[in-house]
CSV table of C-alpha atoms and ligand atoms in Angstrom, one decimal:
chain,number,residue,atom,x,y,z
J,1,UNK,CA,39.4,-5.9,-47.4
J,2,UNK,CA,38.8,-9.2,-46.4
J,3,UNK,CA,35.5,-11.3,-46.7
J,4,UNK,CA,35.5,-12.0,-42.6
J,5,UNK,CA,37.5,-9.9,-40.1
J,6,UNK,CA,37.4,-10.2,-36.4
J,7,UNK,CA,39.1,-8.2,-34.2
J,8,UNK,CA,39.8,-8.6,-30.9
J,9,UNK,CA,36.9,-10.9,-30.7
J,10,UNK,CA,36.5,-12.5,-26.8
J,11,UNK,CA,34.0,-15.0,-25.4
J,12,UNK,CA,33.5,-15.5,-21.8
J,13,UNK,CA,30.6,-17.7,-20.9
J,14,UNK,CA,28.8,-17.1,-17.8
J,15,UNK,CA,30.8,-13.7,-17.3
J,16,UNK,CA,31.2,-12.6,-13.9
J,17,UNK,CA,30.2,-16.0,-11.8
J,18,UNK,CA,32.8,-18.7,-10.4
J,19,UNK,CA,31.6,-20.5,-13.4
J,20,UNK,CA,33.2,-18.0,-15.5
J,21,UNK,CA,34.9,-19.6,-18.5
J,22,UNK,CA,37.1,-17.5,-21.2
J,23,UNK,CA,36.3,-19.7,-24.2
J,24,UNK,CA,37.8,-17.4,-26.7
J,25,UNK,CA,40.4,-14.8,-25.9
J,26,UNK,CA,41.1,-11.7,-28.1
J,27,UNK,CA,40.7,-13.6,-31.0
J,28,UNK,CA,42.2,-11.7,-34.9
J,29,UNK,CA,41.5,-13.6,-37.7
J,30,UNK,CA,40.6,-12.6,-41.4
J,31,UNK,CA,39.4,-14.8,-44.1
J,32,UNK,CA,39.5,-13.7,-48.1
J,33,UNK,CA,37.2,-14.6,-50.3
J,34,UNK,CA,37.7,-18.2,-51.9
J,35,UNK,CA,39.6,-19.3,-49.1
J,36,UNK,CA,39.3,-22.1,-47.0
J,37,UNK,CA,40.4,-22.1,-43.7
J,38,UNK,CA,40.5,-24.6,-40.8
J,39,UNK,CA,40.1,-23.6,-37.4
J,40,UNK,CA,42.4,-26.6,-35.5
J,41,UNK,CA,42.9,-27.4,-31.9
J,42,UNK,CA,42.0,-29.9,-29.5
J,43,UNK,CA,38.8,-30.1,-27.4
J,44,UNK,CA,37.7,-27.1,-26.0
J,45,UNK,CA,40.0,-24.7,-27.3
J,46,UNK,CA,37.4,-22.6,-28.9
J,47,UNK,CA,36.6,-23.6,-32.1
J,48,UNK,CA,32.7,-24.3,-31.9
J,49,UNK,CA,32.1,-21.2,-29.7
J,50,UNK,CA,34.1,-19.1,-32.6
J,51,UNK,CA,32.4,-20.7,-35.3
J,52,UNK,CA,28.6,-19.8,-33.6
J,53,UNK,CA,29.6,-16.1,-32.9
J,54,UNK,CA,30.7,-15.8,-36.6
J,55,UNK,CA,27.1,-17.6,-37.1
J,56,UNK,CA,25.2,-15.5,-34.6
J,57,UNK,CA,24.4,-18.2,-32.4
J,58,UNK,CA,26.1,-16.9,-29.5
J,59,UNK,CA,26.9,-13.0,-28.8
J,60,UNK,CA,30.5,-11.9,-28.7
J,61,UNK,CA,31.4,-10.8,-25.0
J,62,UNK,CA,33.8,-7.9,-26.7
J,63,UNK,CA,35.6,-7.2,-30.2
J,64,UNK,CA,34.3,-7.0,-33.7
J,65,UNK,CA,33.0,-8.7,-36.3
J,66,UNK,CA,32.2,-8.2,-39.5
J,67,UNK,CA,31.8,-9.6,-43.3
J,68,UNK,CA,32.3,-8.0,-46.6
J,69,UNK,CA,33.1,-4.7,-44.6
J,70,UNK,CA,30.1,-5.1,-42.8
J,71,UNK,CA,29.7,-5.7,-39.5
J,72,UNK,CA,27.6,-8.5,-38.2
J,73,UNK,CA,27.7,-8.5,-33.9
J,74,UNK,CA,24.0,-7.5,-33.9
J,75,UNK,CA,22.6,-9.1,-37.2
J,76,UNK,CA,20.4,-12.3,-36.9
J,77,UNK,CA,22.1,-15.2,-38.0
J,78,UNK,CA,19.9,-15.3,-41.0
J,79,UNK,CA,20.6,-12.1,-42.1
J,80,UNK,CA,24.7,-12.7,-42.0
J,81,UNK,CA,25.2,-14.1,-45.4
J,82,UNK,CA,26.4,-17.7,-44.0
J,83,UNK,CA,25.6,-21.4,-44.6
J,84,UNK,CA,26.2,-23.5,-41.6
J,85,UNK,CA,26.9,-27.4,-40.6
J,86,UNK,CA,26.7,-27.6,-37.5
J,87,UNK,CA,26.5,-30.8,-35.4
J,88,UNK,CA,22.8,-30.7,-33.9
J,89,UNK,CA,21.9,-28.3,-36.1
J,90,UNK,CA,19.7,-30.8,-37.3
J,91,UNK,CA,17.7,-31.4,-40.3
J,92,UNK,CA,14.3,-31.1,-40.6
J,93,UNK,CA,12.5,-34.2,-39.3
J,94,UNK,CA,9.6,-34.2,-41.5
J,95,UNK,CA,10.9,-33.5,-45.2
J,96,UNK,CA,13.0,-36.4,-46.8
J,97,UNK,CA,16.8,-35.9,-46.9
J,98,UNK,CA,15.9,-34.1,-50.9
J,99,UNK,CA,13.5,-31.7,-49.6
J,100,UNK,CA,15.7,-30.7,-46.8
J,101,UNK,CA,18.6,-30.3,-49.1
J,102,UNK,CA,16.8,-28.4,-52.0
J,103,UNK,CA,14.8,-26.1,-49.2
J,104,UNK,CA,16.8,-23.3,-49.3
J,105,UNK,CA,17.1,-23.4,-53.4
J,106,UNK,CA,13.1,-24.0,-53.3
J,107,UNK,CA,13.4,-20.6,-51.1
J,108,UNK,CA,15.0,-19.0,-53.4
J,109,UNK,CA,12.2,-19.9,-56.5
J,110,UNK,CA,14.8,-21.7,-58.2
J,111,UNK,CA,13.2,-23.6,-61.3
J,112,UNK,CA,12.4,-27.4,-60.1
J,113,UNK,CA,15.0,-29.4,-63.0
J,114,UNK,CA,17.8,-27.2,-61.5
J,115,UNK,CA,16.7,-27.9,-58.2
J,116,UNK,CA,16.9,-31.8,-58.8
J,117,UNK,CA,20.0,-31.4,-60.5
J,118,UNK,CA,22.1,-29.4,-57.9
J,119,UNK,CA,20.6,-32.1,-55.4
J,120,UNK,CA,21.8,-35.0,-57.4
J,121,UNK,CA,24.9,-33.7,-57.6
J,122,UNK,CA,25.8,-33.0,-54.6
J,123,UNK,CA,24.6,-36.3,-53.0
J,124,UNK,CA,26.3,-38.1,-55.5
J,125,UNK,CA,29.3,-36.1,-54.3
J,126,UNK,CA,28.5,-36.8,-50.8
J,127,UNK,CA,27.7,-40.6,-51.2
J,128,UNK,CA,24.1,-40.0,-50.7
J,129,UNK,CA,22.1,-40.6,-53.4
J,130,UNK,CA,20.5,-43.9,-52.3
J,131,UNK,CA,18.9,-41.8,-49.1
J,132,UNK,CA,17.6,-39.0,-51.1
J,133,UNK,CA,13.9,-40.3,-50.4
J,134,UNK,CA,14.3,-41.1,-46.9
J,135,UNK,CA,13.7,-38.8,-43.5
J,136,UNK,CA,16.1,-38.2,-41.2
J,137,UNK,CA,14.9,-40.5,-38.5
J,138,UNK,CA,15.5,-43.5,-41.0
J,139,UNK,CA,18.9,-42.6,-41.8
J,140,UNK,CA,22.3,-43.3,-39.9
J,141,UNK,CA,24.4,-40.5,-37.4
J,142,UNK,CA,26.9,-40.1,-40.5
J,143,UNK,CA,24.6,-40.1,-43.5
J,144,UNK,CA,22.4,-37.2,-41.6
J,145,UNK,CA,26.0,-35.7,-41.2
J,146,UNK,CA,26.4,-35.5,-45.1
J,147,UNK,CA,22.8,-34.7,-45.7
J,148,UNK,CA,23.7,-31.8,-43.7
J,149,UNK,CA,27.0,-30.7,-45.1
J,150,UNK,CA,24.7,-31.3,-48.8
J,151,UNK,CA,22.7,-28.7,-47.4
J,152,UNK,CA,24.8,-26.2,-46.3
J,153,UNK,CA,27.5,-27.0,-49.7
J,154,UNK,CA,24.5,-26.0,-52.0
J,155,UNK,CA,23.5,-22.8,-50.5
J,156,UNK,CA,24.5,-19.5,-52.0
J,157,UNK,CA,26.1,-17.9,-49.2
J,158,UNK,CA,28.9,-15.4,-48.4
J,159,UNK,CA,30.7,-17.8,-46.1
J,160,UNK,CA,30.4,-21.5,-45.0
J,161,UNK,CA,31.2,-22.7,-41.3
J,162,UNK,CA,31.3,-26.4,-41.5
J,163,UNK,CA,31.9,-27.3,-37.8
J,164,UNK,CA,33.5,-31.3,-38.1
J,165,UNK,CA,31.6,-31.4,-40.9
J,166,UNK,CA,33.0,-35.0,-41.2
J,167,UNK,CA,33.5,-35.9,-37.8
J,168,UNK,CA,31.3,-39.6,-37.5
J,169,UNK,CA,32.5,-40.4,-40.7
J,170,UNK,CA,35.6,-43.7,-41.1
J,171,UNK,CA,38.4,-42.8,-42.4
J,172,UNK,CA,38.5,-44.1,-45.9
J,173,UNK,CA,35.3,-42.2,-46.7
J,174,UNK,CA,36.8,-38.9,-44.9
J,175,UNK,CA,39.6,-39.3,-47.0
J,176,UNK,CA,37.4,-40.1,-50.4
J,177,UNK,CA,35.5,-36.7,-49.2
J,178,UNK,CA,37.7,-34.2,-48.2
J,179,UNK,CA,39.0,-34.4,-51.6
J,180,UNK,CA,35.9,-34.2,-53.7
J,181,UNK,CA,34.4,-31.3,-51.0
J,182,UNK,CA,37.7,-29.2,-51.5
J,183,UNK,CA,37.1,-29.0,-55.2
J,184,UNK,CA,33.5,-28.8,-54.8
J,185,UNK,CA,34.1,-25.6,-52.7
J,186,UNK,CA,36.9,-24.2,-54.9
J,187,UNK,CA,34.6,-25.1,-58.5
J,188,UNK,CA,31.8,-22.9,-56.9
J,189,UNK,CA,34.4,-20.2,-55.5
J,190,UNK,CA,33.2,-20.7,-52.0
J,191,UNK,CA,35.0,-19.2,-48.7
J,192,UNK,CA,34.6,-21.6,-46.1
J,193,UNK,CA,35.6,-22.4,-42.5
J,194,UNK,CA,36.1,-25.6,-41.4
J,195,UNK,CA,36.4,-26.4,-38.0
J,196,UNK,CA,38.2,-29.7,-37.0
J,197,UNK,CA,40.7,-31.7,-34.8
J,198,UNK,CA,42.1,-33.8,-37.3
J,199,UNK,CA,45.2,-32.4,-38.5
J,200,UNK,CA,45.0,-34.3,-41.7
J,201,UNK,CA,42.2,-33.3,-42.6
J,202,UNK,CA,42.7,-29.3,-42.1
J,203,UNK,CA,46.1,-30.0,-44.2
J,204,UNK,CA,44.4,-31.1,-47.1
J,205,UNK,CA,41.5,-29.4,-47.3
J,206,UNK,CA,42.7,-25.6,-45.9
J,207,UNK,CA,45.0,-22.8,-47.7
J,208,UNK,CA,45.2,-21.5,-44.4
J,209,UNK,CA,45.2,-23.3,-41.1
J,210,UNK,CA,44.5,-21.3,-37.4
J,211,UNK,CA,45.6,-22.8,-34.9
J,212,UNK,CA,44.3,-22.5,-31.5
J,213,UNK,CA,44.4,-24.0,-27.8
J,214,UNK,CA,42.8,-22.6,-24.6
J,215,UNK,CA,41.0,-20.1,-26.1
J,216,UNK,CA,44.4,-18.6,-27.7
J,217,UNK,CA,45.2,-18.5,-31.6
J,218,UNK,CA,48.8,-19.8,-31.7
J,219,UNK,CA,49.3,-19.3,-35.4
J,220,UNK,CA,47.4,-18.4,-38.0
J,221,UNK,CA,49.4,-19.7,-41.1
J,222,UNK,CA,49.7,-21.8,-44.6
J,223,UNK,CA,50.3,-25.8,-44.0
J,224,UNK,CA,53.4,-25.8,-44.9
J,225,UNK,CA,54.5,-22.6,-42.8
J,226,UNK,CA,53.0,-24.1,-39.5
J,227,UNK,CA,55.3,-27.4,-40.6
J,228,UNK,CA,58.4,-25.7,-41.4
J,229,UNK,CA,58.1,-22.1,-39.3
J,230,UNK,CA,56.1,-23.1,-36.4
J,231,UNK,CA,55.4,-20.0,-34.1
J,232,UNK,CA,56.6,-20.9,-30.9
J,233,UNK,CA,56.6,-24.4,-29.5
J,234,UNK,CA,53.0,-25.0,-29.0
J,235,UNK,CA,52.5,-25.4,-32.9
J,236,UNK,CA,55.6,-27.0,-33.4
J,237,UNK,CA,54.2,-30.2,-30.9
J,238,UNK,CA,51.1,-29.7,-32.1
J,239,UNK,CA,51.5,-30.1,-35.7
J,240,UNK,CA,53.4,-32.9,-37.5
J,241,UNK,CA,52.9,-36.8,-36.4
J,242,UNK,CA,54.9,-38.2,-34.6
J,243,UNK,CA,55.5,-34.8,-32.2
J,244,UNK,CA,58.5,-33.0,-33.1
J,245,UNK,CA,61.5,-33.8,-30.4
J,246,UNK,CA,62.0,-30.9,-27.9
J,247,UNK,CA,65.3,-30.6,-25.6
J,248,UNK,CA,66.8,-27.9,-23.7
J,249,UNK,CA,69.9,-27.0,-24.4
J,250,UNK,CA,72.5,-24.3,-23.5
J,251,UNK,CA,74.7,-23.5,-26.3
J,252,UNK,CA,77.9,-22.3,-26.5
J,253,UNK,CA,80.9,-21.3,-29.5
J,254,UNK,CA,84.3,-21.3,-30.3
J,255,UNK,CA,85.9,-19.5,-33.2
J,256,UNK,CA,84.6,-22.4,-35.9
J,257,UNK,CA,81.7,-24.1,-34.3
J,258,UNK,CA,78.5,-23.9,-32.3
J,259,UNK,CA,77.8,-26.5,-29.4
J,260,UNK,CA,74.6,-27.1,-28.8
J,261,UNK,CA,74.5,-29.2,-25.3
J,262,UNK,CA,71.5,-31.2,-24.5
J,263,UNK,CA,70.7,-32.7,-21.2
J,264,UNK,CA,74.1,-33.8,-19.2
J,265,UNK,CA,75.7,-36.1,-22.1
J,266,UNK,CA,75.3,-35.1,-25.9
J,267,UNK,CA,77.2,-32.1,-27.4
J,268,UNK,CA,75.7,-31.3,-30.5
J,269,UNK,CA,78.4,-30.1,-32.9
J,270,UNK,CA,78.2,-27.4,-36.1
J,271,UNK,CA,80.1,-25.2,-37.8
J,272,UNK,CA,79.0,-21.8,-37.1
J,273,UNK,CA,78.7,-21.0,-41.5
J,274,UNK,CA,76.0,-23.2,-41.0
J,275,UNK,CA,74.0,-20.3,-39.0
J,276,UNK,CA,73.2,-16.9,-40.3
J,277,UNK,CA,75.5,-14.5,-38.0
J,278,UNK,CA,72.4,-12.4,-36.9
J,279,UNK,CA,71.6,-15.7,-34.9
J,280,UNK,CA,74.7,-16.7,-33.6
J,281,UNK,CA,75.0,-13.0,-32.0
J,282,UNK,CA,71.4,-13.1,-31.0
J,283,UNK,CA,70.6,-16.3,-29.9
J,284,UNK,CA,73.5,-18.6,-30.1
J,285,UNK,CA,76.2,-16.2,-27.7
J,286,UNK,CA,75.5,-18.5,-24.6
J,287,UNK,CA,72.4,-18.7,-24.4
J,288,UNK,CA,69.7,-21.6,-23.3
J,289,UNK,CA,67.2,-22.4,-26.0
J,290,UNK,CA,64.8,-25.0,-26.6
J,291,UNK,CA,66.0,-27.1,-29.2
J,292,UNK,CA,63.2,-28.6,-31.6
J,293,UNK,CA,64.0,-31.7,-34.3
J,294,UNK,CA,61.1,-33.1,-36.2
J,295,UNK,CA,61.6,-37.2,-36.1
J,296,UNK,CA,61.8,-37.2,-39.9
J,297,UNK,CA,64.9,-35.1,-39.4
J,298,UNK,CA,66.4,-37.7,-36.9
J,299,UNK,CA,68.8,-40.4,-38.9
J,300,UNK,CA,69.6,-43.3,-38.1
J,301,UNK,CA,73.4,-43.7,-39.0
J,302,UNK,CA,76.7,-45.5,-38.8
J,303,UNK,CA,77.9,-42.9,-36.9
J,304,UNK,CA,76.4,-40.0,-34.7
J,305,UNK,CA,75.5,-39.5,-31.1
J,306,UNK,CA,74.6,-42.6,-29.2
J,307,UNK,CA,71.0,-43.5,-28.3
J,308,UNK,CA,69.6,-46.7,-27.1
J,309,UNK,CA,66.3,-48.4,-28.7
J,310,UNK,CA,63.4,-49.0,-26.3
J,311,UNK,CA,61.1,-49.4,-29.1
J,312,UNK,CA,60.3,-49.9,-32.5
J,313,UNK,CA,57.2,-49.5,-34.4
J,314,UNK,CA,56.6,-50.7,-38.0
J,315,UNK,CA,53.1,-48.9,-38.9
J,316,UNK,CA,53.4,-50.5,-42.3
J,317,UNK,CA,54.9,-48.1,-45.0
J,318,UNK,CA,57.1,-46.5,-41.8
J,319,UNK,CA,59.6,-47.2,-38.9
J,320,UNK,CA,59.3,-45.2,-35.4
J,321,UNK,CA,62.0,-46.1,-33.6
J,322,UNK,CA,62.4,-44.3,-30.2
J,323,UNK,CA,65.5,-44.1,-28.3
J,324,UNK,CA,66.9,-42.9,-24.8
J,325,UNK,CA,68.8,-39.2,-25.6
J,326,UNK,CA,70.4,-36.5,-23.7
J,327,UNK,CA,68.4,-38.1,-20.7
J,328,UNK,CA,65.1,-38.0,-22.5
J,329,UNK,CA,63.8,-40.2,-25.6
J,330,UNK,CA,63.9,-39.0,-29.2
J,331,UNK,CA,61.9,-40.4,-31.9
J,332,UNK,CA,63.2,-41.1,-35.5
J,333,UNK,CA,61.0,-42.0,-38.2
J,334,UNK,CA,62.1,-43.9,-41.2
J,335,UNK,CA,60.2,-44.9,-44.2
J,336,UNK,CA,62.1,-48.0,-44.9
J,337,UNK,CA,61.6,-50.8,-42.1
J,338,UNK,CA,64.4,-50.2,-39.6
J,339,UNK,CA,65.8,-53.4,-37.8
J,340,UNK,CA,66.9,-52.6,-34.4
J,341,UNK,CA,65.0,-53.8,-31.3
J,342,UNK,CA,64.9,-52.3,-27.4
J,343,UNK,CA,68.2,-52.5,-25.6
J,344,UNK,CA,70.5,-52.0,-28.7
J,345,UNK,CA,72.9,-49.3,-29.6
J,346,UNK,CA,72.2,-46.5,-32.6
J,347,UNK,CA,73.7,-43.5,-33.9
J,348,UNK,CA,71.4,-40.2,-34.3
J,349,UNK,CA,72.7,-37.6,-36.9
J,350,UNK,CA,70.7,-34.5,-36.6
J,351,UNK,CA,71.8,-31.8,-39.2
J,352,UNK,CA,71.2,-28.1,-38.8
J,353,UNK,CA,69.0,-26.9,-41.4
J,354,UNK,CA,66.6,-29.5,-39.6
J,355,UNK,CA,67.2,-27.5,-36.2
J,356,UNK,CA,64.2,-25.2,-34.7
J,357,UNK,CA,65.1,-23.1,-31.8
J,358,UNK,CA,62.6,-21.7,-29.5
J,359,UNK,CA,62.5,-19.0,-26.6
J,360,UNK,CA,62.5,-21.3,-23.9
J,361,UNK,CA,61.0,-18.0,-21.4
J,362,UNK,CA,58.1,-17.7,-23.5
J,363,UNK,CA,58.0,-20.4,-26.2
J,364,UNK,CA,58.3,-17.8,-29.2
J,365,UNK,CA,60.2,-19.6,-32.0
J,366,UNK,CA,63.7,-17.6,-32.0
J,367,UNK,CA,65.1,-19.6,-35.4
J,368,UNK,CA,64.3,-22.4,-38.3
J,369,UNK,CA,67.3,-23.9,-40.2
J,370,UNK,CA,69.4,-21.8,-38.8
J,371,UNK,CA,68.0,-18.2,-39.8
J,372,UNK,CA,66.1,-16.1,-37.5
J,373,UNK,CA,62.5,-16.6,-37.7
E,1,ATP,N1,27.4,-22.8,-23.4
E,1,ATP,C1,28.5,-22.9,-22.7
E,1,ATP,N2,28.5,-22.5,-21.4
E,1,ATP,C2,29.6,-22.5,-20.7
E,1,ATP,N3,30.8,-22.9,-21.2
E,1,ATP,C3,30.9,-23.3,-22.5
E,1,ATP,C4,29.7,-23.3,-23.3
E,1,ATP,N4,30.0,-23.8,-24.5
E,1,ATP,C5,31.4,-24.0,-24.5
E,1,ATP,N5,31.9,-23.8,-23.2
E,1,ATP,C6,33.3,-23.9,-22.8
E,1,ATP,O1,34.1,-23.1,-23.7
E,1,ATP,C7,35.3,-23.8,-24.0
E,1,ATP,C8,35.4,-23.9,-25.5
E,1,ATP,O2,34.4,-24.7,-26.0
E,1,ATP,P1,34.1,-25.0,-27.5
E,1,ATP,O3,32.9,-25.8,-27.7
E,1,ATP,O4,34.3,-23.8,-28.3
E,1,ATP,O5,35.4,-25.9,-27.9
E,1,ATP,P2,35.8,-26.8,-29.2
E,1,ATP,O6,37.2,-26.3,-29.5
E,1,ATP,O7,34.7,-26.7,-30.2
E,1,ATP,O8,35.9,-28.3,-28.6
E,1,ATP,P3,35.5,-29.7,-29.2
E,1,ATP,O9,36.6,-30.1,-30.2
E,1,ATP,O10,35.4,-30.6,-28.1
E,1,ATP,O11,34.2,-29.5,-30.0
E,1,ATP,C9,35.3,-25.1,-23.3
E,1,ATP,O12,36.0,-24.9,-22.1
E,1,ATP,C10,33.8,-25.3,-23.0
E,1,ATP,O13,33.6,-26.1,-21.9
E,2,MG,MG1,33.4,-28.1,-31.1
């Protein structure tokens, strides 16, 4: 049994009026215990209002809930077995940024030394040692943040939600944290959901990553799955930076190879033993797909299709160079510095095993590499 199951969890706010919005919509999601797990998606797909019905802070409209077996839709949030950081749930005004951190550890009639000793480390960890003696009114948006996440982090609790835990911090300190709060959480064999929009940051912090958008999980999945076997095509645009390339295409075969024709001009060419047969009788016997190539998977080569440049982008360790192809753009990215500059002529080389095919009807991914998905 998992630490945290929902099933069929919905949230409509407002029920019933015009102002009626479905915030979170049949929502399955378990979590084990030691996991981390980021809920990802942009603004307003759900992830606060899932995050505060796990908490308590808001009913579920319909579906269960429950941790350790348990279930929690009509507990108290106090009474749940979870640690929270919320944004606005604030800290208390009057007890410096130590007192508020050690409360719940004072709560529990832990001895004072340890008390002092958990705090230090954790606001060492945190980058917060020099405010330990201050209130929270003296303090900046983004120290309160980590005085808050110090909190939370310290408490012995079933599960932590962390809602963008991180989210006023710059990047080079996000980037210093995420690392030392991921082993942190795994040291202490915590389970925690994290809540954020940075896709970065839920790649290296979560072992699993759900991915949501209008209310709707998309894919609930490892890192590395929602990179290489994205779902349908929302994940696939979604994850990866730049957005993977998308094209319609209608494909077509002859006895040795596949054609793949995009737009009115390029004819994508491949020998059919580069695609398992269940797909080429399944998907591949003239069919039209949506064709799906991550720009790291578009070369650059002597020869290939044509594409011409209208921009090129050197972001410093990388090249994006996007081109006009099969009446669209396509982006390439290269990790060397690419000369070429708008107006100019290159060849794009797409191999197969790079190739995700989707269900253009309803977006479900049909094929990665050229196996069935
Ligand atoms: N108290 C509320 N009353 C009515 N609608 C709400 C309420 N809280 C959230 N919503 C709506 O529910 C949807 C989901 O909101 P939610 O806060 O869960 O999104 P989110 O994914 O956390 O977004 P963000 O990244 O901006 O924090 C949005 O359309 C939002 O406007
Ligand atoms: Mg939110």
């Amino acid at each position: 049994m998992s630490l945290l199951e929902l099933n069929g969890v919905n949230k409509i706010y407002n029920p019933g009026s015009a102002h009626a919005v479905h915030a979170v919509q049949n929502l399955d999601l378990s979590v084990e215990k030691g996991e981390i797990v980021a809920l990802l998606g942009s603004s307003g797909c759900g992830k606060t209002s899932t995050l505060r019905m796990i908490a308590g802070f808001e009913e579920a409209s319909s579906g269960q809930m429950a941790i350790n077996s348990k279930e929690i839709n009509r507990l108290p949030p106090a009474k749940r077995g979870v640690a929270m950081a919320f944004e606005g749930y604030s800290l208390y005004p009057p007890l410096s940024i130590r007192e508020n951190i050690a409360f719940a550890l004072k709560a529990e009639k832990m001895p004072a030394t340890e008390v002092n000793k958990q705090v230090e480390a954790i606001a060492a960890l945190l980058e917060i040692s020099d405010f330990l003696d201050k209130r929270p009114n003296a303090i900046s948006g983004g120290q309160q943040q980590r005085a808050s996440l110090g909190r939370s982090l310290i408490r012995k609790a079933d599960l932590h939600l962390l809602d963008e835990p991180m989210g006023q911090l710059e990047p080079q300190l996000r980037a210093l944290l995420r690392g030392r709060i991921k082993h942190y959480i795994k040291q202490h064999n915590l389970t925690a959901i994290l809540v954020t929009h940075d896709q970065t940051e839920a790649n290296a912090l979560a072992d699993r990553i759900a991915v949501m958008e209008g209310g709707v999980l998309q894919q609930f999945d490892t890192p590395e799955n929602l990179k290489n076997k994205p779902a349908n095509i929302f994940t696939g645009a979604f994850i990866g930076e730049p957005p993977m390339n998308l094209f319609e295409a209608g494909a077509a075969l002859n006895d040795t190879e596949i054609h793949l024709r995009l737009g009115d001009d390029v004819k994508l060419e491949f020998p059919k033993a580069r695609f398992s047969p269940e797909l080429i009788e399944r998907v591949l016997t003239n069919k039209s797909v949506v064709v799906g190539i991550r720009p790291h998977s578009v070369h650059l080569a002597e020869t290939g299709h044509p594409a011409e440049v209208y921009a090129n982008q050197w972001l410093g360790d990388q090249t994006h160079v996007a081109a006009r192809f099969a009446g669209k753009s396509i982006v390439s990215v290269a990790h060397d510095r690419v000369r070429c500059g708008p107006g100019e002529q290159v060849n794009v080389q797409i191999n197969p095993e790079d190739l995700h095919i989707f269900d253009p009807a309803t977006g479900a991914a049909l094929s990665h590499g050229g196996v069935l998905a």
